[in-house]
Short mmCIF file of N, CA, C and O in Angstrom, two decimals:
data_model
loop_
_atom_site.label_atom_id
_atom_site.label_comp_id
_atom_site.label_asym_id
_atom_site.label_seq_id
_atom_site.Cartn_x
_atom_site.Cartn_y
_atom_site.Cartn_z
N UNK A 1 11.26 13.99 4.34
CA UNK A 1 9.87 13.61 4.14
C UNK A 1 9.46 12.41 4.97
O UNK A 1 8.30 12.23 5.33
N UNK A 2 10.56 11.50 5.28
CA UNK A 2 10.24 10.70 6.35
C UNK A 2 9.33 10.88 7.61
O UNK A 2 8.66 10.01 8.17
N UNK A 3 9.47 12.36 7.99
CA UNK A 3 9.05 12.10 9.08
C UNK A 3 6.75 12.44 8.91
O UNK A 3 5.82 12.54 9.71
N UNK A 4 6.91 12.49 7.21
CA UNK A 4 5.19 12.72 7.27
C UNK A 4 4.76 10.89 6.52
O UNK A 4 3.60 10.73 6.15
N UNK A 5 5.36 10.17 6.43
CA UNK A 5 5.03 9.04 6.19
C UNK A 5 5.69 7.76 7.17
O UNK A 5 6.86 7.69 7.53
N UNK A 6 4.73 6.88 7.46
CA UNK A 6 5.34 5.65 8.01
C UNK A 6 5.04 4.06 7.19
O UNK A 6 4.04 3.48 6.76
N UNK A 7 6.75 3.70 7.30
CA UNK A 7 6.41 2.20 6.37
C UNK A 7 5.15 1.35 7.24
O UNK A 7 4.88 1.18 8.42
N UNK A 8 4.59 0.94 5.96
CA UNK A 8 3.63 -0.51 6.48
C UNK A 8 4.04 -1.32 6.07
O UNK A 8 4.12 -1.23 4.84
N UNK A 9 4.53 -2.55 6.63
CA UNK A 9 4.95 -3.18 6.43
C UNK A 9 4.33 -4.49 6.25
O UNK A 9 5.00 -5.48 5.97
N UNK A 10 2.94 -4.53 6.44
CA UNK A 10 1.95 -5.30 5.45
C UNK A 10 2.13 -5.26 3.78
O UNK A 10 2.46 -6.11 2.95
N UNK A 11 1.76 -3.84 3.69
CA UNK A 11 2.07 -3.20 1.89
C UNK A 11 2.90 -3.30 1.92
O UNK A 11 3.08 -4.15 1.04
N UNK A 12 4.23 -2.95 2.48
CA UNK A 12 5.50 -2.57 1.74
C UNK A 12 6.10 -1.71 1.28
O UNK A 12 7.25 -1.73 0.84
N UNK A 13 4.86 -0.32 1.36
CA UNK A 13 5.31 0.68 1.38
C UNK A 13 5.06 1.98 2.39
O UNK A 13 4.43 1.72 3.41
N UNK A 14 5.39 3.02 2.24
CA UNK A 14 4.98 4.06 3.27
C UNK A 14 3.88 4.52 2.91
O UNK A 14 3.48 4.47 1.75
N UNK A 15 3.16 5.09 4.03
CA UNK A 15 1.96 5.16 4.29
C UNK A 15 2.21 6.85 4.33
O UNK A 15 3.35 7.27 4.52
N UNK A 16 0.75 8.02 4.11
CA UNK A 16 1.12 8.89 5.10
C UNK A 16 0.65 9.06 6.56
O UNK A 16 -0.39 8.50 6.91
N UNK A 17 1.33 9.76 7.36
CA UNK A 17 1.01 9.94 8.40
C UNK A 17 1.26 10.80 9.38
O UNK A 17 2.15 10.76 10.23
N UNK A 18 0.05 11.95 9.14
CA UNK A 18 0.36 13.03 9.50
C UNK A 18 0.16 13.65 10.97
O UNK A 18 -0.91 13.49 11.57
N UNK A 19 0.84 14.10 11.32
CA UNK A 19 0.66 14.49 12.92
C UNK A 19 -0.38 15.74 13.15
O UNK A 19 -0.87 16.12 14.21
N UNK A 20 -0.54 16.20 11.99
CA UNK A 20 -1.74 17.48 12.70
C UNK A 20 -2.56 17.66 11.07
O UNK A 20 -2.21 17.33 9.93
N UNK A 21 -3.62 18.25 11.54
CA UNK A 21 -4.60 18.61 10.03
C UNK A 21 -3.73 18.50 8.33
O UNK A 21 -2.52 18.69 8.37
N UNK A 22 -4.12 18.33 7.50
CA UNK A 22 -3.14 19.12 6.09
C UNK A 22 -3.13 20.30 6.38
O UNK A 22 -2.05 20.85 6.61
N UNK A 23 -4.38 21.02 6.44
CA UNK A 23 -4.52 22.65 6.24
C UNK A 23 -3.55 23.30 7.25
O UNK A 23 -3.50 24.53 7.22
N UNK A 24 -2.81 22.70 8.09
CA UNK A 24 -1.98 23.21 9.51
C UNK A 24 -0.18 22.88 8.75
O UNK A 24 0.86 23.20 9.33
N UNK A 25 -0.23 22.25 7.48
CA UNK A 25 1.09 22.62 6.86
C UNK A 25 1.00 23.56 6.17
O UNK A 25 -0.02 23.82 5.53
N UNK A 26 2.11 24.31 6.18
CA UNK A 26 2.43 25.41 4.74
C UNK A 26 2.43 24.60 3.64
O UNK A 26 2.61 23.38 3.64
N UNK A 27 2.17 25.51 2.46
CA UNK A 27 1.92 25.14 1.20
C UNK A 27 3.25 24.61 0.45
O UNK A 27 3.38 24.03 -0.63
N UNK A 28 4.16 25.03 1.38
CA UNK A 28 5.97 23.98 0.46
C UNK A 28 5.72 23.17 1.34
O UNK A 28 5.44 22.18 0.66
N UNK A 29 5.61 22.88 2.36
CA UNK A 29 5.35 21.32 3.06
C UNK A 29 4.46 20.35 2.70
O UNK A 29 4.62 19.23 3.16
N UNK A 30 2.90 20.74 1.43
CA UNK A 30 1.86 19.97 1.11
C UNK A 30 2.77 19.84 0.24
O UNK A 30 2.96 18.62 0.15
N UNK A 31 3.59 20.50 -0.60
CA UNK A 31 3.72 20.16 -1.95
C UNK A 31 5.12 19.28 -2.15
O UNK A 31 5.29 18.59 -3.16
N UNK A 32 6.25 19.37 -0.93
CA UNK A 32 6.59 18.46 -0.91
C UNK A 32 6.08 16.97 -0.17
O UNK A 32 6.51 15.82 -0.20
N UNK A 33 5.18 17.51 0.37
CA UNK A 33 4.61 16.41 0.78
C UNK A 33 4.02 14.86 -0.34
O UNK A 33 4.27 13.65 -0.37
N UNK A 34 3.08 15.92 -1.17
CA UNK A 34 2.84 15.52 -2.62
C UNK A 34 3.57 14.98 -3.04
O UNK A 34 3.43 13.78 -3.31
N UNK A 35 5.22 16.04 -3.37
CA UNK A 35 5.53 15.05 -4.29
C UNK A 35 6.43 13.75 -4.06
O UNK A 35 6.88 13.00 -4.92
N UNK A 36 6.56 13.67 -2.78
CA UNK A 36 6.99 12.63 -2.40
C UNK A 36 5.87 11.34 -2.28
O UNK A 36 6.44 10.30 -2.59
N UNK A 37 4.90 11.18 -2.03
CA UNK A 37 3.60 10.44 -2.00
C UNK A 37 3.46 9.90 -3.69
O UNK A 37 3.18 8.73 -3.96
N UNK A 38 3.68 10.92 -4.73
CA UNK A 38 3.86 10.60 -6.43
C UNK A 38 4.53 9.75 -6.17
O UNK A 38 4.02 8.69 -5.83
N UNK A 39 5.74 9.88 -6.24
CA UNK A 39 6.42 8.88 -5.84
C UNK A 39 6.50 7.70 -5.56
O UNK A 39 7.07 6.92 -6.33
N UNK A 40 6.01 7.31 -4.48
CA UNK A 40 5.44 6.31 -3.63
C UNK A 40 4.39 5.42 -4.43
O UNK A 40 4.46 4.24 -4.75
N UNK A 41 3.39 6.37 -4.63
CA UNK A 41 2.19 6.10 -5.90
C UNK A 41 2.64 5.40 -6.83
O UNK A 41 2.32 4.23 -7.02
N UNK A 42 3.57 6.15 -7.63
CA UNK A 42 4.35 5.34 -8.55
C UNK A 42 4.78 3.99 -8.57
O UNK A 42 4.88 3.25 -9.54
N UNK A 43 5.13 3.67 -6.97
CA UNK A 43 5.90 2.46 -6.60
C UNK A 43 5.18 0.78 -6.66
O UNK A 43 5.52 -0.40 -6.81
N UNK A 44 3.67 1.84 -6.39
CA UNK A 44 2.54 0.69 -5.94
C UNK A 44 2.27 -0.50 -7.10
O UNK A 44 2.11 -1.68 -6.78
N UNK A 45 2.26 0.01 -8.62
CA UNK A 45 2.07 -1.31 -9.69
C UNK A 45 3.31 -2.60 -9.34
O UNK A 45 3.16 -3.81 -9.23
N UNK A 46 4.36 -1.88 -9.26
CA UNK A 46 5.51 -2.95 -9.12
C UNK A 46 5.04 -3.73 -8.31
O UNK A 46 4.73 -4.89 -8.57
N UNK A 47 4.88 -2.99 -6.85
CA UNK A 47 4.68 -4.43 -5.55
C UNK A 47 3.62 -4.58 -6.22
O UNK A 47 3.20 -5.59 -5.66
N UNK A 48 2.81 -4.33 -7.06
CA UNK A 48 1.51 -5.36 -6.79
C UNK A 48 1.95 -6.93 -7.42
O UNK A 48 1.81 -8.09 -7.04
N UNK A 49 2.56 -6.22 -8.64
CA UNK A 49 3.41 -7.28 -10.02
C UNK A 49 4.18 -8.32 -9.17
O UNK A 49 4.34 -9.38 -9.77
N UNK A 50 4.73 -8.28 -7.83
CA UNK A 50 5.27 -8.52 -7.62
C UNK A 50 4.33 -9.38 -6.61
O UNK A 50 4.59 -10.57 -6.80
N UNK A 51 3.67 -9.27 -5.93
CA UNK A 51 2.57 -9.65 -5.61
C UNK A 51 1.84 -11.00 -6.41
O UNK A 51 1.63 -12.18 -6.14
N UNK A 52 1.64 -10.31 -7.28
CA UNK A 52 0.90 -11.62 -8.37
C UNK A 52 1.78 -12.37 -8.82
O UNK A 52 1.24 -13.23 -9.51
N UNK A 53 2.92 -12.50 -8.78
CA UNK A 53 4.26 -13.17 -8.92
C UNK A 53 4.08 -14.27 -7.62
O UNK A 53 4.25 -15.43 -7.99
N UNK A 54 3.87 -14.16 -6.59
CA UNK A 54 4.22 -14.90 -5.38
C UNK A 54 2.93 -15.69 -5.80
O UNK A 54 2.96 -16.89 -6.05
N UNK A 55 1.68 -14.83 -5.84
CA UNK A 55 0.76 -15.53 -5.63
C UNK A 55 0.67 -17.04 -7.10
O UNK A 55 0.81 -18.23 -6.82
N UNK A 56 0.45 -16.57 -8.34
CA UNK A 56 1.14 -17.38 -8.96
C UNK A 56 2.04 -18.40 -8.51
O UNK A 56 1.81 -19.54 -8.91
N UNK A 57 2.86 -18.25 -7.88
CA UNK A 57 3.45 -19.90 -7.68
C UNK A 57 3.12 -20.33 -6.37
O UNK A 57 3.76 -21.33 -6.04
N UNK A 58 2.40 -19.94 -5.61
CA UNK A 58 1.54 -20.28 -4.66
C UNK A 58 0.42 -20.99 -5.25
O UNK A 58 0.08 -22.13 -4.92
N UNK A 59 -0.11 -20.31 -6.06
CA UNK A 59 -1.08 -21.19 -6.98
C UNK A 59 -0.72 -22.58 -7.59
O UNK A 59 -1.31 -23.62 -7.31
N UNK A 60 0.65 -22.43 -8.73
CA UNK A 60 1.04 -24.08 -8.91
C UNK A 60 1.33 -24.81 -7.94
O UNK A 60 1.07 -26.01 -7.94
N UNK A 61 2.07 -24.06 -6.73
CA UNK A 61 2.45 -25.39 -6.00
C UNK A 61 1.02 -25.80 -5.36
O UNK A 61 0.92 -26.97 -5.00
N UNK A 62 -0.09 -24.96 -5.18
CA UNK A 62 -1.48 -25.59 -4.50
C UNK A 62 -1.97 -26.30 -5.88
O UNK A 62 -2.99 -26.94 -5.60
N UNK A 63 -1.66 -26.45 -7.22
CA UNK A 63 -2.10 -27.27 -7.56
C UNK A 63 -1.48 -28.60 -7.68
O UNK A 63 -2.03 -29.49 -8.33
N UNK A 64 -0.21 -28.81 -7.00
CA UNK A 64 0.17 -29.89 -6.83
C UNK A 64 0.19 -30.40 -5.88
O UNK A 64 0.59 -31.55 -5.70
N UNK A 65 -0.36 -29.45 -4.84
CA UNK A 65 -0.43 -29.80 -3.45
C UNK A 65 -1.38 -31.28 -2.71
O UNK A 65 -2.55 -30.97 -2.47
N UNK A 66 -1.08 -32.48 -2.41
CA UNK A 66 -2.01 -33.70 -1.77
C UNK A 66 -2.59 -33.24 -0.14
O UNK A 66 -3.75 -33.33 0.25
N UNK A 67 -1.27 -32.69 0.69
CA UNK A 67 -1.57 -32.45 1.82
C UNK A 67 -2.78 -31.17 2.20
O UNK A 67 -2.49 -29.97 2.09
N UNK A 68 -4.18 -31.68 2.66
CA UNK A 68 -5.32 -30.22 2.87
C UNK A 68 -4.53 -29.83 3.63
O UNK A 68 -3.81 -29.13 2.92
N UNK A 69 -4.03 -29.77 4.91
CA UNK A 69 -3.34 -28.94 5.63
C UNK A 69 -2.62 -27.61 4.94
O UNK A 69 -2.88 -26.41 4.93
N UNK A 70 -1.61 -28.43 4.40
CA UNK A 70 -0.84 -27.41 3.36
C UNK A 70 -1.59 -26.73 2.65
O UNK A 70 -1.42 -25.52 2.70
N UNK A 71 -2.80 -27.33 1.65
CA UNK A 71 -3.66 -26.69 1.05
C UNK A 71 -4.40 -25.51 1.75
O UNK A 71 -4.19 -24.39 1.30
N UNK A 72 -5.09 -25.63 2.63
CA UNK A 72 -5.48 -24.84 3.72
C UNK A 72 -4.86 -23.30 3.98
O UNK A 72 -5.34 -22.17 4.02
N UNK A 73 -3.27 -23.98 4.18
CA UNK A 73 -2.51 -22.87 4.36
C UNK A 73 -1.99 -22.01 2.78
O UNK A 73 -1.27 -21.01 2.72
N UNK A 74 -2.37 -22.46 2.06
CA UNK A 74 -1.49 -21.92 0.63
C UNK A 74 -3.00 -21.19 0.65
O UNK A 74 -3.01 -19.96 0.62
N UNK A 75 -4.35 -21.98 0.68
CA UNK A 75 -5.49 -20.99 0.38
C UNK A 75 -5.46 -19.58 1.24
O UNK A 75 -5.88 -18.55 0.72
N UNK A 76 -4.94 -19.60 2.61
CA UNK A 76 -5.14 -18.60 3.21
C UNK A 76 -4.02 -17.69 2.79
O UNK A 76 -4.31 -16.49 2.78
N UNK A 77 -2.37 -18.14 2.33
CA UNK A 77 -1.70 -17.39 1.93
C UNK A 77 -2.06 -16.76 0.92
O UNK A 77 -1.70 -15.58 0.89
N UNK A 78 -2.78 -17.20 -0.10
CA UNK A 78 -2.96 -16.28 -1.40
C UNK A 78 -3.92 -15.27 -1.28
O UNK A 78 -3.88 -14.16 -1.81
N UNK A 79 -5.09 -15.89 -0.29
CA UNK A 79 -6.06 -14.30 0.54
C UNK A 79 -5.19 -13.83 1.05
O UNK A 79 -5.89 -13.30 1.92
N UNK A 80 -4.52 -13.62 1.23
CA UNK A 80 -3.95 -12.41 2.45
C UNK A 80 -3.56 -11.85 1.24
O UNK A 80 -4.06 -10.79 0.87
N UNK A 81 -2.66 -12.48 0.51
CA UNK A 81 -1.65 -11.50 -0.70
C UNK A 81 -2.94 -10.70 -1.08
O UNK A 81 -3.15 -9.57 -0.64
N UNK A 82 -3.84 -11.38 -1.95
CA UNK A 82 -4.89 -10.86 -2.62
C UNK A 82 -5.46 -9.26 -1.91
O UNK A 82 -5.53 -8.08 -2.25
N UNK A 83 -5.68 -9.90 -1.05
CA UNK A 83 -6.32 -8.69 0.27
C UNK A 83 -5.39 -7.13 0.53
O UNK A 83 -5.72 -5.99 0.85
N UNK A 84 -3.98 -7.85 0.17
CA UNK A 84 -2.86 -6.39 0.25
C UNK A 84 -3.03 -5.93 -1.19
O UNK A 84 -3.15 -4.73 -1.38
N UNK A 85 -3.04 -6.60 -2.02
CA UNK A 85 -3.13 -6.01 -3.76
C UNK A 85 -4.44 -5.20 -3.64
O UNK A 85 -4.41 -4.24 -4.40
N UNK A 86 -5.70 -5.29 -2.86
CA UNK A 86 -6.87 -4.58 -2.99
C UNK A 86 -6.52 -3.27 -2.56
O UNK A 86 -6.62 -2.28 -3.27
N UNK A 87 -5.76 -3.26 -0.44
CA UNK A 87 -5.65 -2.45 -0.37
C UNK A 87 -4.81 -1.39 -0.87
O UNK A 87 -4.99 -0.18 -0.68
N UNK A 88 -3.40 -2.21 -1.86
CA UNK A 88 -2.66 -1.15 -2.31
C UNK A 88 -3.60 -0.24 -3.80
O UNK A 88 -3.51 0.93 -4.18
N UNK A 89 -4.34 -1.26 -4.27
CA UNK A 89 -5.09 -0.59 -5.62
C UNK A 89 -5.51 0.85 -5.14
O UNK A 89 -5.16 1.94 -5.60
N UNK A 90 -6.33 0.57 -4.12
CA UNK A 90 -7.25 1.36 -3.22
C UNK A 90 -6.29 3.15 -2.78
O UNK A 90 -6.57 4.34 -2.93
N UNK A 91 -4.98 2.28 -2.12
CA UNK A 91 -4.26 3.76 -1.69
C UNK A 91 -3.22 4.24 -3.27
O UNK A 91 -2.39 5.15 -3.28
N UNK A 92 -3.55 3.40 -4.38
CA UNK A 92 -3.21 3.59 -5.81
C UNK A 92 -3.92 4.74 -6.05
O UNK A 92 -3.36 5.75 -6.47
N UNK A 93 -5.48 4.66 -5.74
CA UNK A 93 -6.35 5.70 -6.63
C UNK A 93 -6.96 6.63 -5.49
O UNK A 93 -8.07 7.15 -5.62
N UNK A 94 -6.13 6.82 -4.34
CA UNK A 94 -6.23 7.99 -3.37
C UNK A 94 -6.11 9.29 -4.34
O UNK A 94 -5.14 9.52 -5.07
N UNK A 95 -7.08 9.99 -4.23
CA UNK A 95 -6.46 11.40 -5.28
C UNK A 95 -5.05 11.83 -4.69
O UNK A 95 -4.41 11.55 -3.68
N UNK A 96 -4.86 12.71 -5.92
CA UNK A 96 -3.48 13.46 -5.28
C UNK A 96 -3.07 14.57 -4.05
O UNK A 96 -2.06 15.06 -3.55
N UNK A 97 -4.87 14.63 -3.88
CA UNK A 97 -5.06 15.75 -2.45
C UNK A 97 -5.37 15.28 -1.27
O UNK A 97 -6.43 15.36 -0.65
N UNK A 98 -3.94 14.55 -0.85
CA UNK A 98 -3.90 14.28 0.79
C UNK A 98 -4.93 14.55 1.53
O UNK A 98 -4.83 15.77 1.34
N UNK A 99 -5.84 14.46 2.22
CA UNK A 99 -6.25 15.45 3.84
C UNK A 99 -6.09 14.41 4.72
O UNK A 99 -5.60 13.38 4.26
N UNK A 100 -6.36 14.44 5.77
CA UNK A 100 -6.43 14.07 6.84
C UNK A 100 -7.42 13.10 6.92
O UNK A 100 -7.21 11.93 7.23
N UNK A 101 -8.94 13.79 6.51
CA UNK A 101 -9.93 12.77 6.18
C UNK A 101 -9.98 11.46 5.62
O UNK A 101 -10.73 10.55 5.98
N UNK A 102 -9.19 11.44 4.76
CA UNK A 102 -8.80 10.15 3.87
C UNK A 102 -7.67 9.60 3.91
O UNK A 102 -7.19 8.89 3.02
N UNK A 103 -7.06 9.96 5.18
CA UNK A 103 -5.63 9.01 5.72
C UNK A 103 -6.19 8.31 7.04
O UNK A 103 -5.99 7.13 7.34
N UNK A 104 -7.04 9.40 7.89
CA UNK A 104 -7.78 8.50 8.69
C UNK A 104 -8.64 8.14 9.25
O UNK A 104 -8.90 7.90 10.43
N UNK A 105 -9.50 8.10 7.57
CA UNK A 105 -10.81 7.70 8.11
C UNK A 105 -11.37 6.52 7.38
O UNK A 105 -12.46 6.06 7.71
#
């Protein structure tokens, strides 16, 4: 199944990524396709948990933080995290029917 998904390594997890239409796989190739993507789906609450874990102590140490510099940088670290937790929510509530349209568009 590797070869219909590629890791992102922003998220942390695999992405799909398909080389030609859905409708141009056979129907055991969507469906393992599927159920490997469940899968995956499945995976997404953890990193997020895991996610809000970092960001959390990114947070105490910016509240103990004196240096703005540092501050600066802890504010922009916790947007970025924030910003990957949106987009993983987002490929969270992708329906379960792959197409093409909604991988890349």
């Amino acid at each position: 199944m590797d070869q219909y998904f590629l890791f992102n390594s922003r998220l942390g997890i695999p992405l799909p990524d398909f080389k030609k239409n859905w409708e141009e796989y056979d129907l055991d190739t969507q469906h393992a396709i599927l159920l490997h993507w469940e899968k995956i789906r499945g995976s997404i609450p953890d990193r997020i948990a895991q996610l809000e874990k970092t960001i959390n102590h990114k947070q105490a140490e910016l509240s103990n933080e004196s240096n703005f510099i540092r501050s600066c940088e802890l504010n922009s670290e916790i947007a970025e995290l924030a910003s990957i937790i949106n987009d993983l929510w987002l490929w969270y509530r992708t329906h379960q029917d792959i197409t093409s349209e909604k991988i890349h568009g």
